[in-house]
Amino acid sequence: MNVIEKLRERIKQKGLGRTFGTLWKRYVFFHWELLWMERDLVSPVPPHKLRPYDGLRKVDITAENAGAFARHFGDRVQTMAELADEGHTGHMYLDADGHAVGFIWGSSRDYHDRHYYGCTFPVKPGEFFEFGGEMTRAYFGSSLSVDVQVALWEAMAAQGCNKVVDVCETHNIPALKLHIRMGYHEQGRVTHVYCLFGKWRFFRETRYEGSRLDPLRKPGRPVVTAAAQA
C-alpha cells in the first residue's frame, strides 16, 4: 500500500478532520501541557470499584530481564534496559508466561526524559519522580493501576523518599481521573512542551491558581480513614 492509499484509508477510518489534526501534530506543530501532581506516601488511598485481577507477579526491571517486554511492548525493550542501567527503580508485572503486561518507574534524582518529552524533570530532596506507568489493554479498569503505584511508593519510601511527584498531560482525561482516584494534589504549575516540524522542542513553565481537576471530580466522594495498602 503506497502513501496515498494509506492516507485515503486513514481518512476513511478517522475522518478528514482527525487525520489532518494528527498529521499537523506529527509533522508541523504540537503543544502539550503537563500538570504537576504530588502526593505523600502514607495517606490512605481512596476506595475504588476497579475490577480485581490475578496471576501476575511483580519483578524489578533490569537490563538483563528487559526482554520480557518484547511481546506487548516490543518497541520499549531497549528503553527499559537503558532506564535500568541508569539506576532508576522500575517494576514490571509478568503474566504466567513471563510476559510483561504492566510497568512503572521512579527516579529519586532529576530525571532527563530523553525517550519521550525531551526535557528534564527536577526532583527535590525527599521526593521521587514517578513516570512511565503503562499496562496492556486487558488490564484497563483493573486494580492493577492502583497496585503498581502503591508498590512503587513502598519501594521508594524504603529508599528514604516521602513524596511522589509526576506530570500528566492535560488531554489525557483517564490519567487525570486516575490521579484524582489515587489522592494526588495539584502543585499549581505546568510544564509546556512545544515541538516544531517534528524536530525542535522548546519548554517553559507557568503557574496557576485554583484547580484544573475539579471539573473531573465526582461529587460526594467519601473521606477515607483506612490505611493505604497494596
GROMACS .gro file of C-alpha atoms in nm:
model
  230
    1MET     CA    1   0.000   0.000   0.000
    2ASN     CA    2   0.155   0.334  -0.109
    3VAL     CA    3   0.143   0.661   0.083
    4ILE     CA    4  -0.166   0.793  -0.097
    5GLU     CA    5  -0.358   0.473  -0.036
    6LYS     CA    6  -0.259   0.476   0.332
    7LEU     CA    7  -0.377   0.836   0.364
    8ARG     CA    8  -0.709   0.757   0.199
    9GLU     CA    9  -0.762   0.461   0.429
   10ARG     CA   10  -0.684   0.671   0.738
   11ILE     CA   11  -0.926   0.943   0.624
   12LYS     CA   12  -1.192   0.678   0.567
   13GLN     CA   13  -1.141   0.537   0.918
   14LYS     CA   14  -1.093   0.856   1.119
   15GLY     CA   15  -1.234   1.134   0.904
   16LEU     CA   16  -1.059   1.423   0.735
   17GLY     CA   17  -1.051   1.649   1.040
   18ARG     CA   18  -0.891   1.399   1.279
   19THR     CA   19  -0.647   1.280   1.012
   20PHE     CA   20  -0.536   1.638   0.938
   21GLY     CA   21  -0.500   1.708   1.310
   22THR     CA   22  -0.280   1.402   1.363
   23LEU     CA   23  -0.057   1.490   1.067
   24TRP     CA   24  -0.029   1.851   1.181
   25LYS     CA   25   0.083   1.748   1.531
   26ARG     CA   26   0.327   1.491   1.398
   27TYR     CA   27   0.492   1.693   1.124
   28VAL     CA   28   0.421   2.063   1.189
   29PHE     CA   29   0.347   2.171   1.547
   30PHE     CA   30   0.214   2.043   1.879
   31HIS     CA   31   0.185   2.181   2.230
   32TRP     CA   32   0.149   1.962   2.538
   33GLU     CA   33   0.061   2.089   2.883
   34LEU     CA   34   0.196   1.872   3.166
   35LEU     CA   35   0.026   1.928   3.501
   36TRP     CA   36   0.248   1.868   3.804
   37MET     CA   37   0.095   1.649   4.077
   38GLU     CA   38   0.219   1.537   4.418
   39ARG     CA   39   0.123   1.302   4.696
   40ASP     CA   40   0.271   1.185   5.024
   41LEU     CA   41   0.346   0.816   5.057
   42VAL     CA   42   0.146   0.741   5.373
   43SER     CA   43  -0.201   0.893   5.327
   44PRO     CA   44  -0.470   0.631   5.259
   45VAL     CA   45  -0.572   0.551   4.903
   46PRO     CA   46  -0.939   0.637   4.840
   47PRO     CA   47  -1.168   0.336   4.788
   48HIS     CA   48  -1.242   0.227   4.434
   49LYS     CA   49  -1.458  -0.012   4.236
   50LEU     CA   50  -1.193  -0.128   3.993
   51ARG     CA   51  -1.217  -0.493   3.898
   52PRO     CA   52  -0.972  -0.738   4.057
   53TYR     CA   53  -0.706  -0.935   3.870
   54ASP     CA   54  -0.483  -1.229   3.949
   55GLY     CA   55  -0.198  -1.438   3.810
   56LEU     CA   56   0.063  -1.160   3.795
   57ARG     CA   57   0.393  -1.127   3.975
   58LYS     CA   58   0.600  -0.814   4.033
   59VAL     CA   59   0.964  -0.817   3.924
   60ASP     CA   60   1.230  -0.546   3.943
   61ILE     CA   61   1.332  -0.437   3.594
   62THR     CA   62   1.696  -0.491   3.499
   63ALA     CA   63   1.887  -0.465   3.174
   64GLU     CA   64   1.909  -0.845   3.172
   65ASN     CA   65   1.534  -0.916   3.201
   66ALA     CA   66   1.407  -0.631   2.979
   67GLY     CA   67   1.335  -0.889   2.708
   68ALA     CA   68   1.011  -0.966   2.894
   69PHE     CA   69   0.866  -0.654   2.726
   70ALA     CA   70   0.910  -0.796   2.376
   71ARG     CA   71   0.561  -0.939   2.331
   72HIS     CA   72   0.340  -0.649   2.441
   73PHE     CA   73   0.584  -0.355   2.437
   74GLY     CA   74   0.825  -0.458   2.166
   75ASP     CA   75   0.939  -0.104   2.089
   76ARG     CA   76   1.033  -0.042   2.455
   77VAL     CA   77   1.278  -0.325   2.520
   78GLN     CA   78   1.589  -0.113   2.464
   79THR     CA   79   1.438   0.181   2.652
   80MET     CA   80   1.363  -0.037   2.955
   81ALA     CA   81   1.718  -0.171   2.957
   82GLU     CA   82   1.861   0.180   2.935
   83LEU     CA   83   1.645   0.310   3.221
   84ALA     CA   84   1.756   0.018   3.437
   85ASP     CA   85   2.121   0.082   3.351
   86GLU     CA   86   2.074   0.448   3.452
   87GLY     CA   87   1.982   0.332   3.802
   88HIS     CA   88   1.611   0.419   3.809
   89THR     CA   89   1.373   0.195   4.005
   90GLY     CA   90   1.139   0.001   3.777
   91HIS     CA   91   0.875  -0.264   3.841
   92MET     CA   92   0.716  -0.483   3.577
   93TYR     CA   93   0.425  -0.722   3.619
   94LEU     CA   94   0.458  -1.057   3.445
   95ASP     CA   95   0.183  -1.296   3.340
   96ALA     CA   96   0.203  -1.675   3.371
   97ASP     CA   97   0.411  -1.694   3.052
   98GLY     CA   98   0.666  -1.441   3.172
   99HIS     CA   99   0.549  -1.155   2.951
  100ALA     CA  100   0.535  -0.802   3.094
  101VAL     CA  101   0.178  -0.667   3.095
  102GLY     CA  102   0.241  -0.354   3.301
  103PHE     CA  103   0.526  -0.141   3.433
  104ILE     CA  104   0.613   0.176   3.624
  105TRP     CA  105   0.930   0.372   3.705
  106GLY     CA  106   1.059   0.603   3.976
  107SER     CA  107   1.363   0.832   3.996
  108SER     CA  108   1.495   0.985   4.319
  109ARG     CA  109   1.709   1.235   4.125
  110ASP     CA  110   1.645   1.483   3.845
  111TYR     CA  111   1.507   1.284   3.555
  112HIS     CA  112   1.605   1.373   3.199
  113ASP     CA  113   1.342   1.219   2.975
  114ARG     CA  114   1.536   1.167   2.653
  115HIS     CA  115   1.300   0.892   2.534
  116TYR     CA  116   0.972   1.088   2.514
  117TYR     CA  117   0.926   1.451   2.620
  118GLY     CA  118   1.289   1.552   2.583
  119CYS     CA  119   1.305   1.773   2.893
  120THR     CA  120   1.442   1.738   3.246
  121PHE     CA  121   1.207   1.699   3.543
  122PRO     CA  122   1.367   1.833   3.863
  123VAL     CA  123   1.336   1.632   4.184
  124LYS     CA  124   1.379   1.786   4.530
  125PRO     CA  125   1.535   1.604   4.827
  126GLY     CA  126   1.288   1.357   4.977
  127GLU     CA  127   1.083   1.335   4.656
  128PHE     CA  128   1.087   1.090   4.371
  129PHE     CA  129   0.959   1.137   4.017
  130GLU     CA  130   0.712   0.872   3.901
  131PHE     CA  131   0.696   0.808   3.526
  132GLY     CA  132   0.630   0.558   3.251
  133GLY     CA  133   0.331   0.382   3.409
  134GLU     CA  134   0.153   0.170   3.148
  135MET     CA  135  -0.035  -0.159   3.112
  136THR     CA  136  -0.186  -0.367   2.834
  137ARG     CA  137  -0.548  -0.311   2.738
  138ALA     CA  138  -0.659  -0.635   2.907
  139TYR     CA  139  -0.590  -0.470   3.244
  140PHE     CA  140  -0.758  -0.135   3.177
  141GLY     CA  141  -1.011  -0.071   3.451
  142SER     CA  142  -0.847  -0.318   3.689
  143SER     CA  143  -0.693  -0.254   4.030
  144LEU     CA  144  -0.351  -0.311   3.876
  145SER     CA  145  -0.341   0.065   3.812
  146VAL     CA  146  -0.355   0.116   4.189
  147ASP     CA  147  -0.126  -0.167   4.293
  148VAL     CA  148   0.162  -0.071   4.064
  149GLN     CA  149   0.173   0.274   4.221
  150VAL     CA  150   0.141   0.167   4.583
  151ALA     CA  151   0.416  -0.093   4.539
  152LEU     CA  152   0.645   0.170   4.387
  153TRP     CA  153   0.567   0.414   4.670
  154GLU     CA  154   0.667   0.148   4.922
  155ALA     CA  155   0.991   0.076   4.737
  156MET     CA  156   1.082   0.444   4.715
  157ALA     CA  157   0.990   0.506   5.079
  158ALA     CA  158   1.242   0.235   5.167
  159GLN     CA  159   1.499   0.448   4.981
  160GLY     CA  160   1.422   0.747   5.201
  161CYS     CA  161   1.158   0.926   4.992
  162ASN     CA  162   0.847   1.078   5.149
  163LYS     CA  163   0.670   1.229   4.848
  164VAL     CA  164   0.589   1.127   4.490
  165VAL     CA  165   0.568   1.386   4.212
  166ASP     CA  166   0.477   1.338   3.849
  167VAL     CA  167   0.325   1.509   3.546
  168CYS     CA  168   0.012   1.433   3.348
  169GLU     CA  169  -0.089   1.555   3.003
  170THR     CA  170  -0.399   1.774   3.022
  171HIS     CA  171  -0.561   1.596   2.727
  172ASN     CA  172  -0.527   1.254   2.893
  173ILE     CA  173  -0.857   1.253   3.083
  174PRO     CA  174  -0.836   0.887   3.204
  175ALA     CA  175  -0.492   0.954   3.355
  176LEU     CA  176  -0.614   1.273   3.524
  177LYS     CA  177  -0.905   1.083   3.676
  178LEU     CA  178  -0.664   0.816   3.797
  179HIS     CA  179  -0.464   1.085   3.977
  180ILE     CA  180  -0.781   1.203   4.147
  181ARG     CA  181  -0.867   0.847   4.246
  182MET     CA  182  -0.521   0.798   4.394
  183GLY     CA  183  -0.540   1.114   4.604
  184TYR     CA  184  -0.289   1.334   4.423
  185HIS     CA  185  -0.287   1.711   4.467
  186GLU     CA  186  -0.208   1.974   4.206
  187GLN     CA  187   0.108   2.179   4.254
  188GLY     CA  188  -0.029   2.468   4.052
  189ARG     CA  189   0.241   2.456   3.786
  190VAL     CA  190   0.255   2.340   3.426
  191THR     CA  191   0.545   2.233   3.207
  192HIS     CA  192   0.478   2.324   2.845
  193VAL     CA  193   0.632   2.116   2.567
  194TYR     CA  194   0.635   2.261   2.214
  195CYS     CA  195   0.755   2.076   1.906
  196LEU     CA  196   0.809   2.232   1.564
  197PHE     CA  197   0.833   2.028   1.244
  198GLY     CA  198   0.880   1.709   1.447
  199LYS     CA  199   1.236   1.813   1.529
  200TRP     CA  200   1.282   2.120   1.750
  201ARG     CA  201   1.144   2.117   2.104
  202PHE     CA  202   1.100   2.408   2.342
  203PHE     CA  203   0.998   2.412   2.707
  204ARG     CA  204   0.867   2.660   2.959
  205GLU     CA  205   0.688   2.654   3.295
  206THR     CA  206   0.383   2.851   3.408
  207ARG     CA  207   0.185   2.873   3.732
  208TYR     CA  208  -0.187   2.877   3.801
  209GLU     CA  209  -0.423   2.919   4.096
  210GLY     CA  210  -0.723   2.710   4.186
  211SER     CA  211  -0.781   2.363   4.042
  212ARG     CA  212  -0.785   2.233   3.689
  213LEU     CA  213  -0.909   1.893   3.806
  214ASP     CA  214  -1.228   1.998   3.985
  215PRO     CA  215  -1.449   1.958   3.674
  216LEU     CA  216  -1.344   1.591   3.664
  217ARG     CA  217  -1.417   1.511   4.027
  218LYS     CA  218  -1.716   1.302   4.127
  219PRO     CA  219  -1.944   1.478   4.377
  220GLY     CA  220  -1.971   1.338   4.726
  221ARG     CA  221  -1.651   1.135   4.722
  222PRO     CA  222  -1.625   0.972   5.069
  223VAL     CA  223  -1.347   1.058   5.312
  224VAL     CA  224  -1.105   0.769   5.362
  225THR     CA  225  -0.992   0.663   5.707
  226ALA     CA  226  -0.831   0.324   5.637
  227ALA     CA  227  -0.457   0.288   5.592
  228ALA     CA  228  -0.307   0.273   5.245
  229GLN     CA  229  -0.223  -0.074   5.124
  230ALA     CA  230  -0.133  -0.254   4.806
   0.00000   0.00000   0.00000
